PDB file of N, CA and C in Angstrom:
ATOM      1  N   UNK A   1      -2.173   5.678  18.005  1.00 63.00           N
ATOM      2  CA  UNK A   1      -0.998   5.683  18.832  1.00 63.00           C
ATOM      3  C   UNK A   1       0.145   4.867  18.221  1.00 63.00           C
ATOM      4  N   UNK A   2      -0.156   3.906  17.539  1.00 83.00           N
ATOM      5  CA  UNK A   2       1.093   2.715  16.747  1.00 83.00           C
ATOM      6  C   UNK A   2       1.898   4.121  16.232  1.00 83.00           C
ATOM      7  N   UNK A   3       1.652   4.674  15.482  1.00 90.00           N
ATOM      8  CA  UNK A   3       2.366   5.337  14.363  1.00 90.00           C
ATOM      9  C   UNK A   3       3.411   5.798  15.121  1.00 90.00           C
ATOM     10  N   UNK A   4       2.927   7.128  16.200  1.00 90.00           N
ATOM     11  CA  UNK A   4       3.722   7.694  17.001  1.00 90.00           C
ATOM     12  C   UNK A   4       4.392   6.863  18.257  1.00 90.00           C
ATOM     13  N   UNK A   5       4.023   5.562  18.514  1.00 87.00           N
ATOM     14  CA  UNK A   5       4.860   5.061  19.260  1.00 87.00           C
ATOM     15  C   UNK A   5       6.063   4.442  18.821  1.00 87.00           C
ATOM     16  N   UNK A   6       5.466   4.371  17.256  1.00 89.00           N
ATOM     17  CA  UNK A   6       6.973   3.873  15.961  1.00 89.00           C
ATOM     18  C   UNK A   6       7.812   5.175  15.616  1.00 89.00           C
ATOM     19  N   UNK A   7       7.417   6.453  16.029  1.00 94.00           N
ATOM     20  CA  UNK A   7       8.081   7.591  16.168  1.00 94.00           C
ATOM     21  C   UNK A   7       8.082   8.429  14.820  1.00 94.00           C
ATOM     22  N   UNK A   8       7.125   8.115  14.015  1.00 95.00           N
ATOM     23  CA  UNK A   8       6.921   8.537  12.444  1.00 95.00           C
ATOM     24  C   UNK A   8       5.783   9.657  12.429  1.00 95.00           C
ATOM     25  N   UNK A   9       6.103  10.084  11.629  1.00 96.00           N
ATOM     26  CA  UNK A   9       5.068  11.456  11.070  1.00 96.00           C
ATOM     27  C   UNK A   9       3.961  10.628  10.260  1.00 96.00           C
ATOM     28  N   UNK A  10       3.139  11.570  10.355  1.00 96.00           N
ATOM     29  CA  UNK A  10       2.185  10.861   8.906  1.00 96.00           C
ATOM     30  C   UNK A  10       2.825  10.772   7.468  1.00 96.00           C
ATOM     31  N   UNK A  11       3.755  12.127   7.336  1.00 97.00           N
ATOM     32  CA  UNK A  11       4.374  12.215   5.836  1.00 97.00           C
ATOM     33  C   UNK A  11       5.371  10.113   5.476  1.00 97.00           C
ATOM     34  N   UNK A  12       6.130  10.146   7.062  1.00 97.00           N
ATOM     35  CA  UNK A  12       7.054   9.088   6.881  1.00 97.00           C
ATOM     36  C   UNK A  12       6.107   7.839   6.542  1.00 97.00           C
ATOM     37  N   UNK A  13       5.115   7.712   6.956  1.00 97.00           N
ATOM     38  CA  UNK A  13       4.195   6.518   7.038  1.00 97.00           C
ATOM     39  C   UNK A  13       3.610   6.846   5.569  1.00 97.00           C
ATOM     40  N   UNK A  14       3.408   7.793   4.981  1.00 97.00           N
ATOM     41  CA  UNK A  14       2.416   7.740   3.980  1.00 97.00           C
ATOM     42  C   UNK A  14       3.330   7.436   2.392  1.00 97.00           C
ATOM     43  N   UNK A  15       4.548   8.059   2.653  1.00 98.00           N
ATOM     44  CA  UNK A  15       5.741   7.955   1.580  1.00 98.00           C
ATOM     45  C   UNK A  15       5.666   6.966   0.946  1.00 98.00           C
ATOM     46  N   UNK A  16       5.494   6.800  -0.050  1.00 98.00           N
ATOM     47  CA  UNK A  16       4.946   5.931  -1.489  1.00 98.00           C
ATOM     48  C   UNK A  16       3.918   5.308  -1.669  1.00 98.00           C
ATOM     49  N   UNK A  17       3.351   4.679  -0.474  1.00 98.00           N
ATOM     50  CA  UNK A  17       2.145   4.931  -0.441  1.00 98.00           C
ATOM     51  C   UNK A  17       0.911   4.799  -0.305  1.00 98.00           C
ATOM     52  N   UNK A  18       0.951   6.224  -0.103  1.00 97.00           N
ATOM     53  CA  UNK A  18      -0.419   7.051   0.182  1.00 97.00           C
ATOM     54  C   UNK A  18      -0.321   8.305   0.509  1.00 97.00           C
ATOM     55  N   UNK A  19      -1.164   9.364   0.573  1.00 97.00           N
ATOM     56  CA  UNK A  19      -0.866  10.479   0.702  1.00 97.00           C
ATOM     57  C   UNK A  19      -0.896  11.156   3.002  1.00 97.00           C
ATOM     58  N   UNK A  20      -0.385  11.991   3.076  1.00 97.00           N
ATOM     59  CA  UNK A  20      -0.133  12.355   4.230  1.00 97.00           C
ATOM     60  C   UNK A  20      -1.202  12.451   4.680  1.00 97.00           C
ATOM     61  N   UNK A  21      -2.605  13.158   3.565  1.00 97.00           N
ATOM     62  CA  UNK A  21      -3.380  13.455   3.842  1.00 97.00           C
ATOM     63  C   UNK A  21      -4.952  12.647   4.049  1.00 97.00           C
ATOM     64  N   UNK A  22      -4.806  11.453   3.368  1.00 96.00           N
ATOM     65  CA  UNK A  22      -5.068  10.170   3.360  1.00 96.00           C
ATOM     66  C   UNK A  22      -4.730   9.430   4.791  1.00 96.00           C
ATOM     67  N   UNK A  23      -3.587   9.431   5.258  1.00 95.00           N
ATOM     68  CA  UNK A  23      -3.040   8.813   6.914  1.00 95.00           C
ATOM     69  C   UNK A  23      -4.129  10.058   7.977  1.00 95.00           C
ATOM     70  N   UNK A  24      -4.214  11.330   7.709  1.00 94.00           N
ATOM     71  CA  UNK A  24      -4.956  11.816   8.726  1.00 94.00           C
ATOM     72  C   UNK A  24      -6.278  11.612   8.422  1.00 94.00           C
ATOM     73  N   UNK A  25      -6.423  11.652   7.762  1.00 94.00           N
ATOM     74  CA  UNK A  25      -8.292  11.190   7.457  1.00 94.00           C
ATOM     75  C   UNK A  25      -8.702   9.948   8.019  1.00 94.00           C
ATOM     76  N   UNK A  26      -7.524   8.797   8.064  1.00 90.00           N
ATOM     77  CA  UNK A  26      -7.888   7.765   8.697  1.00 90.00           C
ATOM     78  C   UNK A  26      -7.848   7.878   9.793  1.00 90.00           C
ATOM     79  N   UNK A  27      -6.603   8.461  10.344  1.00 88.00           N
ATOM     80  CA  UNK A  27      -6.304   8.481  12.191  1.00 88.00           C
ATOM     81  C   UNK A  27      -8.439   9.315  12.348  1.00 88.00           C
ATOM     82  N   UNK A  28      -8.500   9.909  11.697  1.00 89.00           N
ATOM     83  CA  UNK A  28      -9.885  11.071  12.805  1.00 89.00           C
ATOM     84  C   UNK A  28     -11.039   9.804  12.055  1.00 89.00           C
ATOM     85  N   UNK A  29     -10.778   8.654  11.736  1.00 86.00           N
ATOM     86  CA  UNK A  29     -12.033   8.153  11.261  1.00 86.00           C
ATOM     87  C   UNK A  29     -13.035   8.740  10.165  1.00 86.00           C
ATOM     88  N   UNK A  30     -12.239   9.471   9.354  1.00 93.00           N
ATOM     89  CA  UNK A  30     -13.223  10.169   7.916  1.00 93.00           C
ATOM     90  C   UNK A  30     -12.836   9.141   6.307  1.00 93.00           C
ATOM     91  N   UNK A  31     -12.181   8.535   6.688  1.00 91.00           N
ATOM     92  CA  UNK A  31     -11.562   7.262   5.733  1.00 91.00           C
ATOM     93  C   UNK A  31     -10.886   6.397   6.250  1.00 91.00           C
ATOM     94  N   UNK A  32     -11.553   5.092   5.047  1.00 90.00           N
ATOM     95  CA  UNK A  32     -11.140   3.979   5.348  1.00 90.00           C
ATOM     96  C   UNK A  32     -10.009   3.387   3.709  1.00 90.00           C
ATOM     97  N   UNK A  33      -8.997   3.069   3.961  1.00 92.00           N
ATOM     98  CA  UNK A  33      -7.451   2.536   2.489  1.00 92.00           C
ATOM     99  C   UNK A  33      -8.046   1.888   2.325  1.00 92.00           C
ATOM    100  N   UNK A  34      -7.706   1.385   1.034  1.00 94.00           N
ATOM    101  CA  UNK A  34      -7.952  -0.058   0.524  1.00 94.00           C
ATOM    102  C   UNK A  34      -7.312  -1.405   1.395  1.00 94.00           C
ATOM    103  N   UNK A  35      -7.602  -2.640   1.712  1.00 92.00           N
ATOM    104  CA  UNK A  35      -6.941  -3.477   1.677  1.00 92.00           C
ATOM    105  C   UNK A  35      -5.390  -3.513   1.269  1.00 92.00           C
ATOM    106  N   UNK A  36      -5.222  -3.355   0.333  1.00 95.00           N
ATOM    107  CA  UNK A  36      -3.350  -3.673   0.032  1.00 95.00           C
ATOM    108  C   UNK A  36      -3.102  -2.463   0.518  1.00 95.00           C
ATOM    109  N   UNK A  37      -3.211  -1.356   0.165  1.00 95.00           N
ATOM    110  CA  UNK A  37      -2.718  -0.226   1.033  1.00 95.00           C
ATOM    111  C   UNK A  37      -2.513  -0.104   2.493  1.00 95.00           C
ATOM    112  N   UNK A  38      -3.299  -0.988   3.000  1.00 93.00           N
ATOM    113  CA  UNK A  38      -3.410  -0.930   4.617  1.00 93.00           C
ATOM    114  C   UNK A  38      -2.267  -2.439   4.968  1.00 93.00           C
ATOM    115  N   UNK A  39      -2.122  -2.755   3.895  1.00 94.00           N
ATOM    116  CA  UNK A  39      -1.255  -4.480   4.151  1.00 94.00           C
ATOM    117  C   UNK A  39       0.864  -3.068   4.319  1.00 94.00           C
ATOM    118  N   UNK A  40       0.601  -2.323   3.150  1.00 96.00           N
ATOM    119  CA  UNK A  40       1.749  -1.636   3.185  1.00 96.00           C
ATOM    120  C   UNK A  40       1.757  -0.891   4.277  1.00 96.00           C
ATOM    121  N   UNK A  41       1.123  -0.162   4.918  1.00 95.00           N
ATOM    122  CA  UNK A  41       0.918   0.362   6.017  1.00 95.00           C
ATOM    123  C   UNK A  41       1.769  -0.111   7.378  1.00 95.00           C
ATOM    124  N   UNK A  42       0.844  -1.537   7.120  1.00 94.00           N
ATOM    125  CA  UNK A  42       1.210  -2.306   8.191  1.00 94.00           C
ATOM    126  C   UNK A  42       2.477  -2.940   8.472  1.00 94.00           C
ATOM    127  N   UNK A  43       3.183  -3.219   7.083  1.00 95.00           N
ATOM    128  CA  UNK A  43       4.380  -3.661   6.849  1.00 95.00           C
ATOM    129  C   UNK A  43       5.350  -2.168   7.401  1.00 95.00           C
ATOM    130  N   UNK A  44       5.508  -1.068   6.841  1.00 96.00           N
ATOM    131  CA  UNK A  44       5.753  -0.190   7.042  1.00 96.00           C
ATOM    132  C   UNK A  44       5.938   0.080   8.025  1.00 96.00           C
ATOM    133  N   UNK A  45       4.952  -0.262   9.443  1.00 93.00           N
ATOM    134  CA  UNK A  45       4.509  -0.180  10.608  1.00 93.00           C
ATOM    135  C   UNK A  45       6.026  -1.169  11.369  1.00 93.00           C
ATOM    136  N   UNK A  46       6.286  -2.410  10.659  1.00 93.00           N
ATOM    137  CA  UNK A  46       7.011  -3.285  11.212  1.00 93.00           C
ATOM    138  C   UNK A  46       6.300  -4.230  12.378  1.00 93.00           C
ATOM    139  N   UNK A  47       4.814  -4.602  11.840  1.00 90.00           N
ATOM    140  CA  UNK A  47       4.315  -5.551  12.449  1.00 90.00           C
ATOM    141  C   UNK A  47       3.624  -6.633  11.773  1.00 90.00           C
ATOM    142  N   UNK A  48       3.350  -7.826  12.387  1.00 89.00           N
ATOM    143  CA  UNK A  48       2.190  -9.137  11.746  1.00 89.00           C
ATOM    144  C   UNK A  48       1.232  -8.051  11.556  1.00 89.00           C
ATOM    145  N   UNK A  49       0.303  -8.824  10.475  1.00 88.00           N
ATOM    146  CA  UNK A  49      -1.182  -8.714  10.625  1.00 88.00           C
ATOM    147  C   UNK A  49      -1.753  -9.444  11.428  1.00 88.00           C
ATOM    148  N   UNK A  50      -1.147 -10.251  12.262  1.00 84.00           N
ATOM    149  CA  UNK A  50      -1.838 -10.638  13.324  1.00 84.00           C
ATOM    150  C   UNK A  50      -1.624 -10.278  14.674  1.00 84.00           C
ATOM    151  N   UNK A  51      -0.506  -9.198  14.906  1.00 83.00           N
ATOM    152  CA  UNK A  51      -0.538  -8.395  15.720  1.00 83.00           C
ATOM    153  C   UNK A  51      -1.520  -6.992  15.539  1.00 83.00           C
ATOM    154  N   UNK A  52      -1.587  -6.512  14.171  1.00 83.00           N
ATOM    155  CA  UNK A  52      -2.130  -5.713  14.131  1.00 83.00           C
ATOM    156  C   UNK A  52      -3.605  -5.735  14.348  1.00 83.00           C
ATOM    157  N   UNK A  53      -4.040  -6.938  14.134  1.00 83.00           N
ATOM    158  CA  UNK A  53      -5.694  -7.285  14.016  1.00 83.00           C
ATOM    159  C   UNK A  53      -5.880  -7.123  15.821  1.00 83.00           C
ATOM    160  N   UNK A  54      -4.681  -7.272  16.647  1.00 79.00           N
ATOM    161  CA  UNK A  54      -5.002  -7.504  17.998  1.00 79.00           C
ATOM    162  C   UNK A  54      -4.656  -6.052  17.993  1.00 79.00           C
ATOM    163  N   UNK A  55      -4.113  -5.571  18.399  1.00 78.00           N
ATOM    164  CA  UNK A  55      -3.521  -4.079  18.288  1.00 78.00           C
ATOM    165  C   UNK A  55      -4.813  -3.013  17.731  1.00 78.00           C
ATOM    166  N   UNK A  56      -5.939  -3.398  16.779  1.00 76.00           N
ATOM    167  CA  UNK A  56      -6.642  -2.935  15.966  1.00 76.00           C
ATOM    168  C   UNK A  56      -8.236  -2.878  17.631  1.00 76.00           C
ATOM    169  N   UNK A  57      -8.260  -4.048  17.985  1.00 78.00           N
ATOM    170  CA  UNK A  57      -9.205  -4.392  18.217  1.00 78.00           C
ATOM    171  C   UNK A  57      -8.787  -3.380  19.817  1.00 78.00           C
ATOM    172  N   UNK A  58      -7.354  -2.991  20.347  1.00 73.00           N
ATOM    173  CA  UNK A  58      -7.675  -2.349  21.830  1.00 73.00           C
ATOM    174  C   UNK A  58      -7.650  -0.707  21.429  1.00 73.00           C
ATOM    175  N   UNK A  59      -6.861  -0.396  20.427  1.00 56.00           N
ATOM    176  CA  UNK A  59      -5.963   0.825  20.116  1.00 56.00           C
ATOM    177  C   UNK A  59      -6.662   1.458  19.102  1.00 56.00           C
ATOM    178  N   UNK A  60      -6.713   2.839  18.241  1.00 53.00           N
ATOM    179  CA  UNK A  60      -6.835   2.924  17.172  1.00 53.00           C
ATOM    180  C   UNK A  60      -5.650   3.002  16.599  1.00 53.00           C
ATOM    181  N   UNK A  61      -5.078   2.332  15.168  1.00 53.00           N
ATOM    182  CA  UNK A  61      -4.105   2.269  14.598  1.00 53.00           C
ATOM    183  C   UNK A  61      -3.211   3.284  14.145  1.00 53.00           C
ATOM    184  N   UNK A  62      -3.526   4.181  14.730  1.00 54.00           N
ATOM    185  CA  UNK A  62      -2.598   5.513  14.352  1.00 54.00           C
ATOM    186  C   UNK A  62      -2.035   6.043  15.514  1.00 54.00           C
ATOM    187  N   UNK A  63      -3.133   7.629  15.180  1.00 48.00           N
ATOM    188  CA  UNK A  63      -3.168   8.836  16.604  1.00 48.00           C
ATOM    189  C   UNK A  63      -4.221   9.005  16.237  1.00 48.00           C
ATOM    190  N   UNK A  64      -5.419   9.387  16.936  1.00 44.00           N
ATOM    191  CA  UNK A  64      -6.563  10.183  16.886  1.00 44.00           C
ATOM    192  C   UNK A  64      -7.066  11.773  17.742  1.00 44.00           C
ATOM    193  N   UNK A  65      -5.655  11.830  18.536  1.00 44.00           N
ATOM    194  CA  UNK A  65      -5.589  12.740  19.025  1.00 44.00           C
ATOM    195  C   UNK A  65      -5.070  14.105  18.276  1.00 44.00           C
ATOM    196  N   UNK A  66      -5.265  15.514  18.781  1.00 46.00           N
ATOM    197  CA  UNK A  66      -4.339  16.320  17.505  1.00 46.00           C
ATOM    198  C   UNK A  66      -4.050  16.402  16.135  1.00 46.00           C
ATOM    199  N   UNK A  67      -3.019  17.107  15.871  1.00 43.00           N
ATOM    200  CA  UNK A  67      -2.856  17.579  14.436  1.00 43.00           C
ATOM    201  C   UNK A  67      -1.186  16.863  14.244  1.00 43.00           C
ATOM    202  N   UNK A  68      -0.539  16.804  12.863  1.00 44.00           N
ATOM    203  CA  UNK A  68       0.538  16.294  12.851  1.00 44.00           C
ATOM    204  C   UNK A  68       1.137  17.066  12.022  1.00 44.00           C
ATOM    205  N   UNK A  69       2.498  16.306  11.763  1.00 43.00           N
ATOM    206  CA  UNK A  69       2.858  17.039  10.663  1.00 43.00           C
ATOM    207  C   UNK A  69       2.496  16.893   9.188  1.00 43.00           C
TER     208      UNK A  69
END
């Protein structure tokens, strides 16, 4: 839900990087980024990692619902 409540596509979130297709594999739980990749993510996101670690622990960090663009 973060992603789409930040109002971004997977393409906008994944843009330099990581691949689009890489961001949906994570939202459905079939992959897990590396560490620094998930630090850009998060930055990207426009939050702490210590919001996100709380955010992590109620939410899943994306969408897990549906298909995107």
């Amino acid at each position: 839900m973060l992603r789409k409540n930040k109002g971004m596509s997977q393409l906008e979130l994944a843009k330099n990087i990581t691949t689009r297709r890489s961001i949906g594999e994570v939202e459905h739980g079939y992959k897990d980024l590396p560490y620094t990749t998930m630090i850009k993510i998060i930055q990207r996101l426009g939050i702490s990692l210590s919001n996100f670690e709380e955010y992590r622990q109620g939410a899943p960090i994306f969408c897990r619902s549906g298909t995107d663009k």
